[in-house]
PDB file of N, CA, C and O in Angstrom:
ATOM      1  N   ALA A 312      73.259 108.198 101.907  1.00  0.00           N
ATOM      2  CA  ALA A 312      72.550 109.435 101.618  1.00  0.00           C
ATOM      3  C   ALA A 312      72.970 110.090 100.197  1.00  0.00           C
ATOM      4  O   ALA A 312      71.666 110.093  99.118  1.00  0.00           O
ATOM      5  N   ILE A 313      73.901 109.714  99.681  1.00  0.00           N
ATOM      6  CA  ILE A 313      74.029 110.294  98.180  1.00  0.00           C
ATOM      7  C   ILE A 313      73.615 109.559  97.221  1.00  0.00           C
ATOM      8  O   ILE A 313      72.958 110.038  95.962  1.00  0.00           O
ATOM      9  N   ARG A 314      73.274 108.235  97.523  1.00  0.00           N
ATOM     10  CA  ARG A 314      72.665 107.209  96.749  1.00  0.00           C
ATOM     11  C   ARG A 314      71.403 107.294  96.422  1.00  0.00           C
ATOM     12  O   ARG A 314      70.845 107.265  95.236  1.00  0.00           O
ATOM     13  N   SER A 315      70.712 107.764  97.748  1.00  0.00           N
ATOM     14  CA  SER A 315      69.411 107.519  97.971  1.00  0.00           C
ATOM     15  C   SER A 315      68.805 109.266  97.015  1.00  0.00           C
ATOM     16  O   SER A 315      68.021 108.892  96.238  1.00  0.00           O
ATOM     17  N   TRP A 316      69.754 109.854  97.289  1.00  0.00           N
ATOM     18  CA  TRP A 316      69.397 111.395  96.496  1.00  0.00           C
ATOM     19  C   TRP A 316      69.637 111.098  95.219  1.00  0.00           C
ATOM     20  O   TRP A 316      69.094 111.345  94.010  1.00  0.00           O
ATOM     21  N   ALA A 317      70.631 110.567  94.519  1.00  0.00           N
ATOM     22  CA  ALA A 317      71.023 110.244  93.278  1.00  0.00           C
ATOM     23  C   ALA A 317      69.612 109.525  92.521  1.00  0.00           C
ATOM     24  O   ALA A 317      69.915 109.790  91.150  1.00  0.00           O
ATOM     25  N   ARG A 318      68.765 108.927  93.422  1.00  0.00           N
ATOM     26  CA  ARG A 318      67.739 107.539  92.630  1.00  0.00           C
ATOM     27  C   ARG A 318      66.640 109.341  92.308  1.00  0.00           C
ATOM     28  O   ARG A 318      65.832 108.770  91.599  1.00  0.00           O
ATOM     29  N   ARG A 319      66.930 110.393  92.694  1.00  0.00           N
ATOM     30  CA  ARG A 319      65.929 111.394  92.612  1.00  0.00           C
ATOM     31  C   ARG A 319      66.643 112.560  91.629  1.00  0.00           C
ATOM     32  O   ARG A 319      65.762 113.200  91.731  1.00  0.00           O
ATOM     33  N   ASN A 320      68.029 112.713  91.617  1.00  0.00           N
ATOM     34  CA  ASN A 320      68.100 113.671  90.421  1.00  0.00           C
ATOM     35  C   ASN A 320      69.230 112.964  89.666  1.00  0.00           C
ATOM     36  O   ASN A 320      70.269 112.122  89.879  1.00  0.00           O
ATOM     37  N   ARG A 321      69.139 113.550  88.845  1.00  0.00           N
ATOM     38  CA  ARG A 321      69.872 112.847  87.665  1.00  0.00           C
ATOM     39  C   ARG A 321      71.225 113.085  87.692  1.00  0.00           C
ATOM     40  O   ARG A 321      72.012 112.829  87.160  1.00  0.00           O
ATOM     41  N   LEU A 322      71.693 114.970  88.148  1.00  0.00           N
ATOM     42  CA  LEU A 322      73.047 115.113  87.994  1.00  0.00           C
ATOM     43  C   LEU A 322      73.953 114.168  88.867  1.00  0.00           C
ATOM     44  O   LEU A 322      74.673 113.522  88.908  1.00  0.00           O
ATOM     45  N   ALA A 323      73.119 114.349  89.611  1.00  0.00           N
ATOM     46  CA  ALA A 323      73.536 113.217  91.283  1.00  0.00           C
ATOM     47  C   ALA A 323      73.646 111.745  90.692  1.00  0.00           C
ATOM     48  O   ALA A 323      75.105 111.537  90.846  1.00  0.00           O
ATOM     49  N   GLN A 324      72.866 111.339  89.839  1.00  0.00           N
ATOM     50  CA  GLN A 324      72.810 109.876  89.612  1.00  0.00           C
ATOM     51  C   GLN A 324      73.971 109.643  88.253  1.00  0.00           C
ATOM     52  O   GLN A 324      74.860 109.085  88.585  1.00  0.00           O
ATOM     53  N   ALA A 325      73.921 110.564  87.582  1.00  0.00           N
ATOM     54  CA  ALA A 325      75.614 110.945  86.700  1.00  0.00           C
ATOM     55  C   ALA A 325      76.667 110.669  87.131  1.00  0.00           C
ATOM     56  O   ALA A 325      77.406 110.067  86.894  1.00  0.00           O
ATOM     57  N   SER A 326      76.952 111.749  88.339  1.00  0.00           N
ATOM     58  CA  SER A 326      78.144 111.533  89.089  1.00  0.00           C
ATOM     59  C   SER A 326      78.251 110.394  89.808  1.00  0.00           C
ATOM     60  O   SER A 326      79.438 109.683  89.861  1.00  0.00           O
ATOM     61  N   VAL A 327      77.286 110.002  90.585  1.00  0.00           N
ATOM     62  CA  VAL A 327      77.772 108.103  90.885  1.00  0.00           C
ATOM     63  C   VAL A 327      77.814 107.066  89.963  1.00  0.00           C
ATOM     64  O   VAL A 327      78.522 106.219  90.036  1.00  0.00           O
ATOM     65  N   ASN A 328      76.886 107.334  88.852  1.00  0.00           N
ATOM     66  CA  ASN A 328      77.283 106.271  87.878  1.00  0.00           C
ATOM     67  C   ASN A 328      79.119 106.425  86.886  1.00  0.00           C
ATOM     68  O   ASN A 328      79.410 105.283  87.298  1.00  0.00           O
ATOM     69  N   ALA A 329      79.309 107.580  87.516  1.00  0.00           N
ATOM     70  CA  ALA A 329      80.806 107.826  86.577  1.00  0.00           C
ATOM     71  C   ALA A 329      81.755 107.543  87.851  1.00  0.00           C
ATOM     72  O   ALA A 329      82.446 107.123  87.325  1.00  0.00           O
ATOM     73  N   ILE A 330      81.677 107.356  89.278  1.00  0.00           N
ATOM     74  CA  ILE A 330      82.412 107.078  90.066  1.00  0.00           C
ATOM     75  C   ILE A 330      82.038 105.306  90.171  1.00  0.00           C
ATOM     76  O   ILE A 330      83.155 105.162  90.308  1.00  0.00           O
ATOM     77  N   ASP A 331      81.091 105.110  90.116  1.00  0.00           N
ATOM     78  CA  ASP A 331      81.157 103.402  89.917  1.00  0.00           C
ATOM     79  C   ASP A 331      81.764 102.647  88.755  1.00  0.00           C
ATOM     80  O   ASP A 331      82.504 101.646  89.185  1.00  0.00           O
ATOM     81  N   ALA A 332      81.361 103.806  87.645  1.00  0.00           N
ATOM     82  CA  ALA A 332      82.749 102.829  86.656  1.00  0.00           C
ATOM     83  C   ALA A 332      83.876 103.181  87.046  1.00  0.00           C
ATOM     84  O   ALA A 332      84.542 101.967  86.121  1.00  0.00           O
ATOM     85  N   ARG A 333      84.331 104.274  87.437  1.00  0.00           N
ATOM     86  CA  ARG A 333      85.623 104.418  87.384  1.00  0.00           C
ATOM     87  C   ARG A 333      86.486 103.276  88.563  1.00  0.00           C
ATOM     88  O   ARG A 333      87.313 102.651  88.387  1.00  0.00           O
ATOM     89  N   ARG A 334      85.775 103.060  89.523  1.00  0.00           N
ATOM     90  CA  ARG A 334      85.868 102.089  90.519  1.00  0.00           C
ATOM     91  C   ARG A 334      85.598 101.029  90.187  1.00  0.00           C
ATOM     92  O   ARG A 334      86.395  99.938  89.944  1.00  0.00           O
ATOM     93  N   ALA A 335      85.151 100.241  89.260  1.00  0.00           N
ATOM     94  CA  ALA A 335      84.845  98.844  88.335  1.00  0.00           C
ATOM     95  C   ALA A 335      86.335  98.905  87.649  1.00  0.00           C
ATOM     96  O   ALA A 335      86.529  97.929  87.605  1.00  0.00           O
ATOM     97  N   VAL A 336      86.558 100.201  86.749  1.00  0.00           N
ATOM     98  CA  VAL A 336      87.242  99.390  85.833  1.00  0.00           C
ATOM     99  C   VAL A 336      88.911  99.758  86.499  1.00  0.00           C
ATOM    100  O   VAL A 336      89.453  98.363  86.300  1.00  0.00           O
ATOM    101  N   TYR A 337      88.820 100.431  87.944  1.00  0.00           N
ATOM    102  CA  TYR A 337      89.922 100.540  88.283  1.00  0.00           C
ATOM    103  C   TYR A 337      90.309  98.565  89.151  1.00  0.00           C
ATOM    104  O   TYR A 337      91.337  98.426  89.121  1.00  0.00           O
ATOM    105  N   LEU A 338      89.409  98.166  89.310  1.00  0.00           N
ATOM    106  CA  LEU A 338      89.169  96.902  90.179  1.00  0.00           C
ATOM    107  C   LEU A 338      89.292  95.621  89.192  1.00  0.00           C
ATOM    108  O   LEU A 338      89.985  94.832  89.734  1.00  0.00           O
ATOM    109  N   GLU A 339      88.623  95.994  87.813  1.00  0.00           N
ATOM    110  CA  GLU A 339      88.923  95.013  86.997  1.00  0.00           C
ATOM    111  C   GLU A 339      90.477  94.774  86.422  1.00  0.00           C
ATOM    112  O   GLU A 339      91.153  93.980  86.740  1.00  0.00           O
ATOM    113  N   ASP A 340      91.303  96.003  86.367  1.00  0.00           N
ATOM    114  CA  ASP A 340      92.413  96.370  86.029  1.00  0.00           C
ATOM    115  C   ASP A 340      93.325  95.572  87.219  1.00  0.00           C
ATOM    116  O   ASP A 340      94.296  94.868  87.083  1.00  0.00           O
ATOM    117  N   VAL A 341      92.729  96.221  88.660  1.00  0.00           N
ATOM    118  CA  VAL A 341      93.760  95.161  89.320  1.00  0.00           C
ATOM    119  C   VAL A 341      93.613  93.074  89.359  1.00  0.00           C
ATOM    120  O   VAL A 341      94.489  92.756  89.729  1.00  0.00           O
ATOM    121  N   PHE A 342      92.331  92.848  89.389  1.00  0.00           N
ATOM    122  CA  PHE A 342      92.338  91.580  89.293  1.00  0.00           C
ATOM    123  C   PHE A 342      93.114  90.940  87.776  1.00  0.00           C
ATOM    124  O   PHE A 342      93.379  89.874  88.246  1.00  0.00           O
ATOM    125  N   LYS A 343      93.021  91.977  86.619  1.00  0.00           N
ATOM    126  CA  LYS A 343      93.603  91.467  85.566  1.00  0.00           C
ATOM    127  C   LYS A 343      95.313  91.274  86.178  1.00  0.00           C
ATOM    128  O   LYS A 343      95.914  90.098  85.371  1.00  0.00           O
ATOM    129  N   ASP A 344      95.766  92.135  86.541  1.00  0.00           N
ATOM    130  CA  ASP A 344      97.020  92.256  87.161  1.00  0.00           C
ATOM    131  C   ASP A 344      97.253  91.247  87.961  1.00  0.00           C
ATOM    132  O   ASP A 344      98.355  90.254  88.257  1.00  0.00           O
ATOM    133  N   MET A 345      96.362  90.450  88.274  1.00  0.00           N
ATOM    134  CA  MET A 345      96.426  89.476  89.666  1.00  0.00           C
ATOM    135  C   MET A 345      96.408  87.841  88.504  1.00  0.00           C
ATOM    136  O   MET A 345      96.511  86.924  89.413  1.00  0.00           O
ATOM    137  N   GLY A 346      95.816  88.344  87.212  1.00  0.00           N
ATOM    138  CA  GLY A 346      95.909  86.809  86.563  1.00  0.00           C
ATOM    139  C   GLY A 346      94.651  86.406  85.978  1.00  0.00           C
ATOM    140  O   GLY A 346      94.535  85.854  85.434  1.00  0.00           O
ATOM    141  N   CYS A 347      93.438  87.466  86.531  1.00  0.00           N
ATOM    142  CA  CYS A 347      92.437  86.831  86.038  1.00  0.00           C
ATOM    143  C   CYS A 347      92.176  87.678  84.169  1.00  0.00           C
ATOM    144  O   CYS A 347      92.759  88.043  83.839  1.00  0.00           O
ATOM    145  N   ASP A 348      91.426  86.659  83.995  1.00  0.00           N
ATOM    146  CA  ASP A 348      90.773  87.051  82.550  1.00  0.00           C
ATOM    147  C   ASP A 348      90.019  88.009  82.287  1.00  0.00           C
ATOM    148  O   ASP A 348      89.209  88.282  83.556  1.00  0.00           O
ATOM    149  N   GLU A 349      89.681  88.515  81.363  1.00  0.00           N
ATOM    150  CA  GLU A 349      88.678  89.581  80.915  1.00  0.00           C
ATOM    151  C   GLU A 349      87.503  89.087  81.919  1.00  0.00           C
ATOM    152  O   GLU A 349      86.643  89.992  82.607  1.00  0.00           O
ATOM    153  N   ASN A 350      86.609  88.443  81.635  1.00  0.00           N
ATOM    154  CA  ASN A 350      85.462  87.875  82.355  1.00  0.00           C
ATOM    155  C   ASN A 350      85.323  87.598  83.883  1.00  0.00           C
ATOM    156  O   ASN A 350      84.318  88.013  84.163  1.00  0.00           O
ATOM    157  N   GLU A 351      86.340  87.316  83.886  1.00  0.00           N
ATOM    158  CA  GLU A 351      86.739  87.112  86.000  1.00  0.00           C
ATOM    159  C   GLU A 351      86.721  87.953  86.813  1.00  0.00           C
ATOM    160  O   GLU A 351      86.690  88.667  87.927  1.00  0.00           O
ATOM    161  N   ALA A 352      87.923  88.973  85.430  1.00  0.00           N
ATOM    162  CA  ALA A 352      88.146  90.119  86.494  1.00  0.00           C
ATOM    163  C   ALA A 352      87.102  91.083  86.720  1.00  0.00           C
ATOM    164  O   ALA A 352      86.744  91.955  87.423  1.00  0.00           O
ATOM    165  N   VAL A 353      85.998  91.367  86.036  1.00  0.00           N
ATOM    166  CA  VAL A 353      84.978  91.821  85.894  1.00  0.00           C
ATOM    167  C   VAL A 353      83.686  91.160  86.758  1.00  0.00           C
ATOM    168  O   VAL A 353      83.345  91.866  87.652  1.00  0.00           O
ATOM    169  N   LEU A 354      83.606  89.504  86.792  1.00  0.00           N
ATOM    170  CA  LEU A 354      82.948  89.076  87.630  1.00  0.00           C
ATOM    171  C   LEU A 354      83.779  89.741  89.369  1.00  0.00           C
ATOM    172  O   LEU A 354      82.518  90.235  90.146  1.00  0.00           O
ATOM    173  N   ARG A 355      84.839  89.316  89.690  1.00  0.00           N
ATOM    174  CA  ARG A 355      85.589  89.424  90.807  1.00  0.00           C
ATOM    175  C   ARG A 355      85.401  90.680  91.311  1.00  0.00           C
ATOM    176  O   ARG A 355      84.475  91.248  92.094  1.00  0.00           O
ATOM    177  N   ALA A 356      85.487  92.420  90.543  1.00  0.00           N
ATOM    178  CA  ALA A 356      85.545  93.334  90.572  1.00  0.00           C
ATOM    179  C   ALA A 356      83.695  93.891  91.374  1.00  0.00           C
ATOM    180  O   ALA A 356      83.667  94.560  91.984  1.00  0.00           O
ATOM    181  N   SER A 357      82.723  92.904  90.043  1.00  0.00           N
ATOM    182  CA  SER A 357      81.248  93.542  90.900  1.00  0.00           C
ATOM    183  C   SER A 357      81.139  92.995  92.123  1.00  0.00           C
ATOM    184  O   SER A 357      80.270  93.673  92.645  1.00  0.00           O
ATOM    185  N   PHE A 358      81.565  91.337  92.484  1.00  0.00           N
ATOM    186  CA  PHE A 358      81.481  90.911  93.934  1.00  0.00           C
ATOM    187  C   PHE A 358      82.216  92.113  94.645  1.00  0.00           C
ATOM    188  O   PHE A 358      81.857  92.087  96.101  1.00  0.00           O
ATOM    189  N   TYR A 359      83.226  92.517  94.707  1.00  0.00           N
ATOM    190  CA  TYR A 359      84.031  93.585  95.364  1.00  0.00           C
ATOM    191  C   TYR A 359      83.326  94.811  95.567  1.00  0.00           C
ATOM    192  O   TYR A 359      83.191  94.876  96.756  1.00  0.00           O
ATOM    193  N   LEU A 360      82.833  95.122  94.584  1.00  0.00           N
ATOM    194  CA  LEU A 360      82.033  96.731  94.494  1.00  0.00           C
ATOM    195  C   LEU A 360      80.750  95.999  95.297  1.00  0.00           C
ATOM    196  O   LEU A 360      79.989  96.889  96.485  1.00  0.00           O
ATOM    197  N   GLY A 361      79.995  95.463  95.487  1.00  0.00           N
ATOM    198  CA  GLY A 361      79.204  95.022  95.932  1.00  0.00           C
ATOM    199  C   GLY A 361      79.551  94.940  97.340  1.00  0.00           C
ATOM    200  O   GLY A 361      78.779  95.424  98.240  1.00  0.00           O
ATOM    201  N   LEU A 362      80.155  94.060  97.893  1.00  0.00           N
ATOM    202  CA  LEU A 362      80.907  94.043  98.836  1.00  0.00           C
ATOM    203  C   LEU A 362      80.834  95.460  99.767  1.00  0.00           C
ATOM    204  O   LEU A 362      80.539  95.687 100.480  1.00  0.00           O
ATOM    205  N   ILE A 363      81.620  96.450  98.885  1.00  0.00           N
ATOM    206  CA  ILE A 363      81.703  97.565  99.733  1.00  0.00           C
ATOM    207  C   ILE A 363      80.812  98.465  99.656  1.00  0.00           C
ATOM    208  O   ILE A 363      80.093  99.051 100.778  1.00  0.00           O
ATOM    209  N   LEU A 364      80.133  98.223  98.678  1.00  0.00           N
ATOM    210  CA  LEU A 364      78.592  99.136  98.951  1.00  0.00           C
ATOM    211  C   LEU A 364      77.842  98.763  99.548  1.00  0.00           C
ATOM    212  O   LEU A 364      76.627  99.478 100.580  1.00  0.00           O
ATOM    213  N   SER A 365      77.526  97.378  99.717  1.00  0.00           N
ATOM    214  CA  SER A 365      76.038  97.174 100.472  1.00  0.00           C
ATOM    215  C   SER A 365      76.697  96.701 102.091  1.00  0.00           C
ATOM    216  O   SER A 365      75.681  96.697 103.239  1.00  0.00           O
ATOM    217  N   GLU A 366      78.220  96.973 102.671  1.00  0.00           N
ATOM    218  CA  GLU A 366      78.487  96.998 103.778  1.00  0.00           C
ATOM    219  C   GLU A 366      78.033  98.116 104.840  1.00  0.00           C
ATOM    220  O   GLU A 366      77.559  97.996 106.350  1.00  0.00           O
ATOM    221  N   GLY A 367      77.827  99.178 104.427  1.00  0.00           N
ATOM    222  CA  GLY A 367      76.946 100.417 104.948  1.00  0.00           C
ATOM    223  C   GLY A 367      75.774 100.164 105.054  1.00  0.00           C
ATOM    224  O   GLY A 367      74.906 100.837 106.652  1.00  0.00           O
ATOM    225  N   LEU A 368      75.370  99.201 104.526  1.00  0.00           N
ATOM    226  CA  LEU A 368      73.673  99.269 105.390  1.00  0.00           C
ATOM    227  C   LEU A 368      73.019  97.931 105.948  1.00  0.00           C
ATOM    228  O   LEU A 368      72.305  98.189 106.455  1.00  0.00           O
ATOM    229  N   VAL A 369      74.097  96.984 106.101  1.00  0.00           N
ATOM    230  CA  VAL A 369      73.802  95.827 107.367  1.00  0.00           C
ATOM    231  C   VAL A 369      74.387  96.436 108.260  1.00  0.00           C
ATOM    232  O   VAL A 369      75.557  96.228 108.276  1.00  0.00           O
ATOM    233  N   ASP A 370      73.703  96.020 109.750  1.00  0.00           N
ATOM    234  CA  ASP A 370      74.524  96.068 110.927  1.00  0.00           C
ATOM    235  C   ASP A 370      74.296  94.683 111.609  1.00  0.00           C
ATOM    236  O   ASP A 370      73.372  94.311 111.918  1.00  0.00           O
ATOM    237  N   ARG A 371      75.480  94.214 111.419  1.00  0.00           N
ATOM    238  CA  ARG A 371      75.221  92.807 112.493  1.00  0.00           C
ATOM    239  C   ARG A 371      75.872  92.434 113.990  1.00  0.00           C
ATOM    240  O   ARG A 371      76.244  92.035 114.910  1.00  0.00           O
ATOM    241  N   GLY A 372      76.251  94.158 114.443  1.00  0.00           N
ATOM    242  CA  GLY A 372      75.994  94.494 116.130  1.00  0.00           C
ATOM    243  C   GLY A 372      77.803  94.092 115.875  1.00  0.00           C
ATOM    244  O   GLY A 372      77.808  93.597 117.452  1.00  0.00           O
ATOM    245  N   GLU A 373      78.592  94.002 115.399  1.00  0.00           N
ATOM    246  CA  GLU A 373      80.168  93.657 115.297  1.00  0.00           C
ATOM    247  C   GLU A 373      80.988  95.200 116.177  1.00  0.00           C
ATOM    248  O   GLU A 373      80.234  96.237 115.495  1.00  0.00           O
ATOM    249  N   ASP A 374      81.959  94.821 116.653  1.00  0.00           N
ATOM    250  CA  ASP A 374      82.990  95.704 116.330  1.00  0.00           C
ATOM    251  C   ASP A 374      83.755  96.193 115.435  1.00  0.00           C
ATOM    252  O   ASP A 374      83.349  95.028 114.609  1.00  0.00           O
ATOM    253  N   SER A 375      84.215  97.172 115.410  1.00  0.00           N
ATOM    254  CA  SER A 375      85.232  97.500 114.207  1.00  0.00           C
ATOM    255  C   SER A 375      86.176  96.245 114.012  1.00  0.00           C
ATOM    256  O   SER A 375      86.359  95.992 112.692  1.00  0.00           O
ATOM    257  N   GLU A 376      86.953  95.907 114.554  1.00  0.00           N
ATOM    258  CA  GLU A 376      87.881  94.903 114.886  1.00  0.00           C
ATOM    259  C   GLU A 376      87.310  93.670 114.027  1.00  0.00           C
ATOM    260  O   GLU A 376      87.726  92.893 112.965  1.00  0.00           O
ATOM    261  N   ASP A 377      86.104  93.474 114.558  1.00  0.00           N
ATOM    262  CA  ASP A 377      85.581  91.808 113.903  1.00  0.00           C
ATOM    263  C   ASP A 377      85.048  92.400 112.429  1.00  0.00           C
ATOM    264  O   ASP A 377      84.911  91.698 111.883  1.00  0.00           O
ATOM    265  N   ARG A 378      84.081  93.487 112.086  1.00  0.00           N
ATOM    266  CA  ARG A 378      83.950  93.631 110.912  1.00  0.00           C
ATOM    267  C   ARG A 378      85.243  94.054 110.014  1.00  0.00           C
ATOM    268  O   ARG A 378      85.185  92.968 109.094  1.00  0.00           O
ATOM    269  N   GLU A 379      86.387  94.286 110.518  1.00  0.00           N
ATOM    270  CA  GLU A 379      87.573  94.258 109.925  1.00  0.00           C
ATOM    271  C   GLU A 379      87.899  92.988 109.249  1.00  0.00           C
ATOM    272  O   GLU A 379      88.254  92.650 108.449  1.00  0.00           O
ATOM    273  N   ALA A 380      88.109  92.198 110.468  1.00  0.00           N
ATOM    274  CA  ALA A 380      88.253  90.820 110.156  1.00  0.00           C
ATOM    275  C   ALA A 380      87.409  89.992 109.202  1.00  0.00           C
ATOM    276  O   ALA A 380      87.888  89.375 108.504  1.00  0.00           O
ATOM    277  N   ARG A 381      86.248  90.124 109.160  1.00  0.00           N
ATOM    278  CA  ARG A 381      85.148  89.089 108.448  1.00  0.00           C
ATOM    279  C   ARG A 381      85.346  90.036 107.105  1.00  0.00           C
ATOM    280  O   ARG A 381      85.374  89.165 106.002  1.00  0.00           O
ATOM    281  N   ILE A 382      85.593  91.616 106.738  1.00  0.00           N
ATOM    282  CA  ILE A 382      85.402  91.720 105.283  1.00  0.00           C
ATOM    283  C   ILE A 382      87.027  91.016 105.017  1.00  0.00           C
ATOM    284  O   ILE A 382      86.946  91.159 103.624  1.00  0.00           O
ATOM    285  N   ALA A 383      88.516  91.405 105.598  1.00  0.00           N
ATOM    286  CA  ALA A 383      89.344  90.481 105.257  1.00  0.00           C
ATOM    287  C   ALA A 383      89.295  89.356 104.963  1.00  0.00           C
ATOM    288  O   ALA A 383      89.791  88.525 103.659  1.00  0.00           O
ATOM    289  N   MET A 384      88.338  88.696 105.512  1.00  0.00           N
ATOM    290  CA  MET A 384      88.037  87.057 105.164  1.00  0.00           C
ATOM    291  C   MET A 384      87.235  87.276 103.679  1.00  0.00           C
ATOM    292  O   MET A 384      87.392  86.030 103.013  1.00  0.00           O
ATOM    293  N   CYS A 385      86.468  87.963 103.328  1.00  0.00           N
ATOM    294  CA  CYS A 385      85.967  88.241 102.264  1.00  0.00           C
ATOM    295  C   CYS A 385      86.518  88.399 101.620  1.00  0.00           C
ATOM    296  O   CYS A 385      86.042  87.598 100.100  1.00  0.00           O
ATOM    297  N   LEU A 386      87.358  89.542 101.231  1.00  0.00           N
ATOM    298  CA  LEU A 386      88.420  89.768 100.474  1.00  0.00           C
ATOM    299  C   LEU A 386      89.262  88.734  99.869  1.00  0.00           C
ATOM    300  O   LEU A 386      89.562  88.685  99.162  1.00  0.00           O
ATOM    301  N   GLU A 387      89.900  87.903 101.222  1.00  0.00           N
ATOM    302  CA  GLU A 387      90.801  86.748 100.576  1.00  0.00           C
ATOM    303  C   GLU A 387      89.240  85.342 100.051  1.00  0.00           C
ATOM    304  O   GLU A 387      90.375  85.004  99.070  1.00  0.00           O
ATOM    305  N   THR A 388      88.672  85.394 100.354  1.00  0.00           N
ATOM    306  CA  THR A 388      87.564  84.145  99.139  1.00  0.00           C
ATOM    307  C   THR A 388      87.471  84.738  98.425  1.00  0.00           C
ATOM    308  O   THR A 388      87.755  84.161  97.068  1.00  0.00           O
ATOM    309  N   MET A 389      87.455  86.188  97.704  1.00  0.00           N
ATOM    310  CA  MET A 389      87.179  86.704  96.707  1.00  0.00           C
ATOM    311  C   MET A 389      88.645  86.567  95.470  1.00  0.00           C
ATOM    312  O   MET A 389      88.647  86.297  94.378  1.00  0.00           O
ATOM    313  N   THR A 390      89.604  86.879  96.252  1.00  0.00           N
ATOM    314  CA  THR A 390      90.903  86.611  95.556  1.00  0.00           C
ATOM    315  C   THR A 390      91.452  85.225  95.512  1.00  0.00           C
ATOM    316  O   THR A 390      92.756  85.155  95.087  1.00  0.00           O
ATOM    317  N   ALA A 391      91.023  84.180  96.260  1.00  0.00           N
ATOM    318  CA  ALA A 391      91.396  83.128  96.347  1.00  0.00           C
ATOM    319  C   ALA A 391      91.520  82.405  94.771  1.00  0.00           C
ATOM    320  O   ALA A 391      90.732  82.341  93.817  1.00  0.00           O
ATOM    321  N   GLY A 392      92.785  81.696  94.713  1.00  0.00           N
ATOM    322  CA  GLY A 392      92.931  81.011  93.588  1.00  0.00           C
ATOM    323  C   GLY A 392      93.299  82.073  92.409  1.00  0.00           C
ATOM    324  O   GLY A 392      93.442  81.240  90.929  1.00  0.00           O
ATOM    325  N   VAL A 393      93.469  83.259  92.536  1.00  0.00           N
ATOM    326  CA  VAL A 393      94.500  83.838  91.802  1.00  0.00           C
ATOM    327  C   VAL A 393      96.109  84.177  92.018  1.00  0.00           C
ATOM    328  O   VAL A 393      96.402  84.725  92.861  1.00  0.00           O
TER     329      VAL A 393
END
């Protein structure tokens, strides 16, 4: 709902953009700390953010336990080789 509102409101969009930027920097730093170079950290952080943001949009009809397990597998895949 907030992202939908932000598409119509400049102030809300600025806030969403600022929060997304902070999240991205944080995640990039996490991946760098794990040994990724700058480019790989940015790429992995982008994938991670995409997963987090899209999870609320898709109803897979799974219970919370299955959802958590699937997300954990996704995160393991994103951090493989690091």
